[in-house]
Short mmCIF file of C-alpha atoms in Angstrom, two decimals:
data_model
loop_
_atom_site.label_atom_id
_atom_site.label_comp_id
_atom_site.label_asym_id
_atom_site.label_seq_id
_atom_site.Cartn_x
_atom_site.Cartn_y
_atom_site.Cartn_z
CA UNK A 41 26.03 -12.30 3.58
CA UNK A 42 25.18 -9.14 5.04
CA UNK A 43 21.92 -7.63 5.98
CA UNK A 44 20.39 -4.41 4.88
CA UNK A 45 17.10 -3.22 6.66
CA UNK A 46 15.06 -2.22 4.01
CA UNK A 47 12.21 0.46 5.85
CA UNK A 48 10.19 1.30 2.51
CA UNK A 49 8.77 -1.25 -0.11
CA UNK A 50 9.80 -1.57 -3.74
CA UNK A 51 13.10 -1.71 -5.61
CA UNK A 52 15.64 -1.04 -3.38
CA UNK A 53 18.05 1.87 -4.61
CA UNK A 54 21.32 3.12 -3.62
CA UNK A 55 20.54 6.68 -1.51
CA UNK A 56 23.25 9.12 -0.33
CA UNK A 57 21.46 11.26 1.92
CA UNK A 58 23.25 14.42 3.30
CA UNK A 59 21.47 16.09 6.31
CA UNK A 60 22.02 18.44 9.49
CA UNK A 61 23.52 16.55 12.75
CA UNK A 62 20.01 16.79 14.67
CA UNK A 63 18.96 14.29 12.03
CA UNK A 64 21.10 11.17 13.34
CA UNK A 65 18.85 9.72 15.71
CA UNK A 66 15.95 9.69 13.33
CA UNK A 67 18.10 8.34 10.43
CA UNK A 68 19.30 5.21 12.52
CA UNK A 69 15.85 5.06 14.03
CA UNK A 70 14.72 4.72 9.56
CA UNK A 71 17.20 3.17 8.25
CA UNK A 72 19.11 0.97 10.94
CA UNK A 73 22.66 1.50 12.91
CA UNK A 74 24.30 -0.48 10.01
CA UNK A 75 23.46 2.46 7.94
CA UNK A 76 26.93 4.22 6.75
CA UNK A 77 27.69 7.04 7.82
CA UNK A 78 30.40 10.09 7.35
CA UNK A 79 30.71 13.17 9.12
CA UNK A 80 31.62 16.26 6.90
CA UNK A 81 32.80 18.25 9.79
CA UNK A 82 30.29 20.87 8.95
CA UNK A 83 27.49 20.30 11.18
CA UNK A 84 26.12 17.84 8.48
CA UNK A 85 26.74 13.65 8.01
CA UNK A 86 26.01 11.92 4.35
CA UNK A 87 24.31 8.74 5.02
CA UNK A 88 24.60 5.97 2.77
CA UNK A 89 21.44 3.97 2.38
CA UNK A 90 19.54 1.19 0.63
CA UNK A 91 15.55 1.44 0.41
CA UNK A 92 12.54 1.73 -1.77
CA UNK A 93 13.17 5.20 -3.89
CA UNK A 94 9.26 6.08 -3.46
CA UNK A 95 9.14 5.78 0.55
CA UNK A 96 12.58 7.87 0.48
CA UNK A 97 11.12 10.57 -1.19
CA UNK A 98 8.23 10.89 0.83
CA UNK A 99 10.63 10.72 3.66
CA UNK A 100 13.03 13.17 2.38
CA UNK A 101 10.23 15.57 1.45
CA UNK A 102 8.92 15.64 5.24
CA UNK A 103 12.85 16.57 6.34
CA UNK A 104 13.22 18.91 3.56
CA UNK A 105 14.85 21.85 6.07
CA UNK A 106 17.60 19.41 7.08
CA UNK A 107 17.81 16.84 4.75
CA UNK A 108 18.60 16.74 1.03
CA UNK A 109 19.10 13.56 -1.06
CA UNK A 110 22.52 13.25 -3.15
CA UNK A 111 21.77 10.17 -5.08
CA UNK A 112 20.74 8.66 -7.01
CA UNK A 113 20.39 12.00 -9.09
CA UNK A 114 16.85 11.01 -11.14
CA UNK A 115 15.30 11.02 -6.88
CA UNK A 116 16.61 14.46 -6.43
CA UNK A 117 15.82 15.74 -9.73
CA UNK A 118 11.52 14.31 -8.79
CA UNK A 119 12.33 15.82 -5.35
CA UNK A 120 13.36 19.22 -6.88
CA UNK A 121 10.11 19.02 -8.88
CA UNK A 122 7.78 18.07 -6.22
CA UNK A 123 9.25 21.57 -4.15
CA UNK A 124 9.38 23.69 -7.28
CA UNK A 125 5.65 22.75 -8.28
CA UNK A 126 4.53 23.09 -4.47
CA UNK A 127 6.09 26.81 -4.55
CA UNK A 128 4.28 27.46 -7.59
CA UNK A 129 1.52 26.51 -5.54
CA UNK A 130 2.03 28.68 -2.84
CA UNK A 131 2.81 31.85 -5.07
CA UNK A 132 -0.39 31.62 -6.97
CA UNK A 133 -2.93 31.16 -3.61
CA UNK A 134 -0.61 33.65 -1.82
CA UNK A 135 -2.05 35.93 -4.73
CA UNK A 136 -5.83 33.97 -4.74
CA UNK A 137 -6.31 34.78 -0.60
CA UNK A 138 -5.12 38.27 -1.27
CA UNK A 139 -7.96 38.64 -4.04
CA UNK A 140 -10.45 37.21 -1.38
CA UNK A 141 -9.46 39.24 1.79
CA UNK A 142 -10.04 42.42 -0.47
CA UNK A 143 -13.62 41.18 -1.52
#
């Protein structure tokens, strides 16, 4: 039987994580050195890993710049949410401190 560190609680999911090369050490320091791994030969690896979907996403959202998540699509699609929302965010009080600094 093989072993599969398991860094966030819940339901562990199938994850195919594709990130920038500067992002090794932390993934392996996450996810384990049994994690799989394949380099694209682009300056990015995918990483193949098995964890709770919630902890992921809060993971993946703090490495946004240099890390997207693949799969399982219905975590990227709440990812892509999260970021769209946030932006909406920003737009609108980019606009609100405007109206204040003129006032």
């Amino acid at each position: 039987m093989r072993y599969w560190r398991k860094p966030f609680p819940g339901e562990a999911v199938r994850a195919v994580l594709r990130c920038e090369e500067d992002l090794l050490s932390d993934v392996l320091d996450r996810f384990g050195m049994e994690t799989q791994l394949r380099d694209n030969g682009d300056g990015t690896f995918d990483a193949t890993v098995f964890t709770g979907a919630a902890g992921l996403k809060f993971w993946a959202l703090q490495y946004v710049a240099v890390c997207q998540v693949l799969e399982p699509l219905g975590l990227r699609r709440e990812i892509g949410e999260i970021l769209r929302n946030g932006w909406e965010r920003y737009e609108t009080m980019s606009e609100t401190v405007a109206d204040v600094r003129t006032k």
